[in-house]
Coordinates of C-alpha atoms in Angstrom, one line a residue:
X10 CA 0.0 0.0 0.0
X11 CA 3.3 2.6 0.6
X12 CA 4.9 1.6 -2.6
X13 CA 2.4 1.2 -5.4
X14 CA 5.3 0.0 -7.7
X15 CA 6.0 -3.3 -5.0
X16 CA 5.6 -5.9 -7.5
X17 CA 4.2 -3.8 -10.2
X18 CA 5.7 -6.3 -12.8
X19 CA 4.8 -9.7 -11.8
X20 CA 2.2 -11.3 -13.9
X21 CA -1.2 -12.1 -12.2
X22 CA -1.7 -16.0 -11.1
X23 CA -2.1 -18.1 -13.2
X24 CA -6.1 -19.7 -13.2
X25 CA -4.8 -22.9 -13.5
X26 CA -2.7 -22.7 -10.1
X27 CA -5.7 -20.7 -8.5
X28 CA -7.5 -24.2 -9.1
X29 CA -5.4 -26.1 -7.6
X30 CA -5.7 -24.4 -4.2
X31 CA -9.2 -26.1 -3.2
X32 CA -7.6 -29.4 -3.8
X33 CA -4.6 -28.9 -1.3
X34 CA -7.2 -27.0 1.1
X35 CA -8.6 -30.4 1.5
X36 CA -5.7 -32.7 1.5
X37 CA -3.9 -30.3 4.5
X38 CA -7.8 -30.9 6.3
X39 CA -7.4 -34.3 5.6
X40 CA -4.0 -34.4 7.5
X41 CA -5.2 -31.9 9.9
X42 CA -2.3 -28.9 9.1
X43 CA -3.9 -25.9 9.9
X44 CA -4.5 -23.8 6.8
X45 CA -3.4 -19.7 7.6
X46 CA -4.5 -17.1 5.5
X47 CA -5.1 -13.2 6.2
X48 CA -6.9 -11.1 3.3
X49 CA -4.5 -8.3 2.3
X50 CA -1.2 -9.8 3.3
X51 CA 1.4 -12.1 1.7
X52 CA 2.3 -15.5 2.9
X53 CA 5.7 -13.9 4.0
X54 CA 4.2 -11.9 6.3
X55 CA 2.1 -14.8 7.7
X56 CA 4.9 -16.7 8.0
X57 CA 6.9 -13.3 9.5
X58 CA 4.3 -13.3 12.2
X59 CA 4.4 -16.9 13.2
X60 CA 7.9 -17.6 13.7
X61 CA 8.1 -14.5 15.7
X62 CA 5.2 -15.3 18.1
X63 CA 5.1 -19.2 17.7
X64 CA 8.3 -19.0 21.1
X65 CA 5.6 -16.7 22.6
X66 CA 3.3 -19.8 22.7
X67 CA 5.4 -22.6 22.6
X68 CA 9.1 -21.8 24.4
X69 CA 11.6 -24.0 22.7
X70 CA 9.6 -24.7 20.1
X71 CA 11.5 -25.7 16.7
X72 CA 10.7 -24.4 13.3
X73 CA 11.4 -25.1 9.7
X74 CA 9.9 -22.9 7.1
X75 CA 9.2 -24.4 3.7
X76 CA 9.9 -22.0 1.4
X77 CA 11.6 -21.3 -2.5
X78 CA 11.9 -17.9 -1.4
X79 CA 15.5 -16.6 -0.2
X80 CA 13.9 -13.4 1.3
X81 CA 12.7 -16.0 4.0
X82 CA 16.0 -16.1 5.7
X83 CA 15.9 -12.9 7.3
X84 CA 13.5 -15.1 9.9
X85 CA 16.3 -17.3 10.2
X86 CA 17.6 -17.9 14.1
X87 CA 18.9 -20.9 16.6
X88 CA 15.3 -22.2 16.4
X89 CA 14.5 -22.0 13.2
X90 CA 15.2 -23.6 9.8
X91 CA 14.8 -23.2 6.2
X92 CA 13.8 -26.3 4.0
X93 CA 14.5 -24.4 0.3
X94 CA 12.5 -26.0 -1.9
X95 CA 14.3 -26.6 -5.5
X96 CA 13.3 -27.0 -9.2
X97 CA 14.1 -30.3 -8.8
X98 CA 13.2 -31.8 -5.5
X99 CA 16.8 -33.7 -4.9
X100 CA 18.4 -30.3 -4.6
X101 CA 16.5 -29.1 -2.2
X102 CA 17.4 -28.9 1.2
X103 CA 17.2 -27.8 5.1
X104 CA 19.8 -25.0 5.9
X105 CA 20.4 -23.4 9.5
X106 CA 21.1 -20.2 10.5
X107 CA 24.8 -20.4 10.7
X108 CA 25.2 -22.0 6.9
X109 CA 22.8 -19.3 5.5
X110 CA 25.5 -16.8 7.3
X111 CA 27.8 -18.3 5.9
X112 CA 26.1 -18.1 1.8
X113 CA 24.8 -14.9 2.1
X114 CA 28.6 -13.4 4.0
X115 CA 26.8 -11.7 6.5
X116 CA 24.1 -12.5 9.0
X117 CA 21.1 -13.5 7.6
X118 CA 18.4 -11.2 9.6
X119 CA 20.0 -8.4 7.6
X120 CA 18.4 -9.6 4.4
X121 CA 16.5 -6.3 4.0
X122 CA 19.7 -3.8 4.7
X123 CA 20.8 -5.8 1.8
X124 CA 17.9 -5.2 -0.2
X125 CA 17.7 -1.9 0.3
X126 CA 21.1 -1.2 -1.0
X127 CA 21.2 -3.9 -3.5
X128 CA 17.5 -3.5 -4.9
X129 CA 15.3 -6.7 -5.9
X130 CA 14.3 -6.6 -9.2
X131 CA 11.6 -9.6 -8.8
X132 CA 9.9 -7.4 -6.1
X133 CA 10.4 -4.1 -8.4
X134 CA 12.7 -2.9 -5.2
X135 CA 14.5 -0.2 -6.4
X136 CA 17.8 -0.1 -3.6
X137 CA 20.4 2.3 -4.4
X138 CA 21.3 3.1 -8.0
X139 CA 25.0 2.1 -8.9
X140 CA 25.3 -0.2 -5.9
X141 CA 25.6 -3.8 -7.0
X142 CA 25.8 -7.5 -5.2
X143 CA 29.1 -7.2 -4.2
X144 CA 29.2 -3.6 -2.5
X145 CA 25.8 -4.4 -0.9
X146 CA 27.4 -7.7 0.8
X147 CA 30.7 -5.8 1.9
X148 CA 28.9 -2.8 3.3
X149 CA 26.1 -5.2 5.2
X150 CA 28.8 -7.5 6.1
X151 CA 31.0 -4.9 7.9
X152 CA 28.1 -2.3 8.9
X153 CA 25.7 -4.8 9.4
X154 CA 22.1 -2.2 9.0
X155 CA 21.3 0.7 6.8
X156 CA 22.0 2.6 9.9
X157 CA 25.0 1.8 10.3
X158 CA 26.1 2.6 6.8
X159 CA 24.5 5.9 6.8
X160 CA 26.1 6.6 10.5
X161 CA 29.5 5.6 8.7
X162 CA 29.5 7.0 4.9
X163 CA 32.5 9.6 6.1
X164 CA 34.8 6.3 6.2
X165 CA 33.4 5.1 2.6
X166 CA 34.9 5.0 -0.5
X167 CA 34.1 8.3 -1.9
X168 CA 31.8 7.3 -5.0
X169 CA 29.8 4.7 -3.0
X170 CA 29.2 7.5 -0.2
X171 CA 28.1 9.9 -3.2
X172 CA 25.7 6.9 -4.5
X173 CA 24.3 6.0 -1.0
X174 CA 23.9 10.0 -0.3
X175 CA 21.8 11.0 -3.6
X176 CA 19.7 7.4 -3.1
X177 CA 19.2 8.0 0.9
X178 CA 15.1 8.2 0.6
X179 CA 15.1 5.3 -2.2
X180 CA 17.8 3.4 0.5
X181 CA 15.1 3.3 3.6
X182 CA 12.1 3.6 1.5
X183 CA 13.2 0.2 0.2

């Protein structure tokens, strides 16, 4: 609702998906799996929600979230998993915290200071202009938040600093 242009480009679902929604409806009944859904949010954010207040409930509790989505592992922690489902189901697989860490080179709850320096053309994020993969990993790897990069451009490289100053709204807005 704050950024109309959020996914402006993605193609609506498909109808033959949307059909196939009923049929899993009742096959997760069947085993019992509690079905979530909340009109006007994305499952992310469902998701989001639960395996933040899921410990609330349930101390201790483990959690494994099945996703093919790498912007889940910002909800990566000690209790909580990531099954990253694959094109082709041998190469998917459960990751933990720590080996996320060490893929992305910096700690995986800092997925959206990445984002909002790198950009994410699949959500139409637009991040900072000139500021590619590698930049975005150093300065999130070292600075850890937007914050803290902002709260450090005087010991930058001069043209990144000029970048991240002229794309400081598009940095937080994203």
């Amino acid at each position: 609702q704050e950024f109309v242009d959020y996914k402006a480009h993605r193609k609506p679902m498909e109808d033959n998906l949307k059909l196939q929604f009923p049929h899993v409806e009742v096959i997760l009944n069947a085993f019992k799996i509690p079905i979530l859904k909340v009109e006007g949010f994305e499952a992310d954010d469902v998701i989001g929600t639960l395996v933040e207040r899921l410990p609330k409930i349930i101390p201790g509790v483990k959690k494994v979230i099945l996703t093919g989505d790498s912007d889940e592992y910002q909800l990566l922690d000690s209790d909580t998993d990531i099954f990253m489902a694959a094109r082709f189901f041998r190469d998917s697989k459960i990751s933990t915290y720590e080996e996320i860490k060490t893929k992305l080179m910096y700690d995986p709850e800092n997925v959206p200071d990445y984002k909002s320096l790198r950009g994410d053309s699949s959500d139409n994020i637009p991040g900072v202009k000139g500021i590619g993969e590698k930049t975005a990993t150093e300065l999130v790897s070292k600075y850890k938040t937007l914050e803290n990069v902002y709260a450090n451009i005087d010991k930058l490289d001069k043209k990144v600093a000029e970048k991240l100053i002229n794309s400081q709204k598009v940095a937080y807005m994203s």
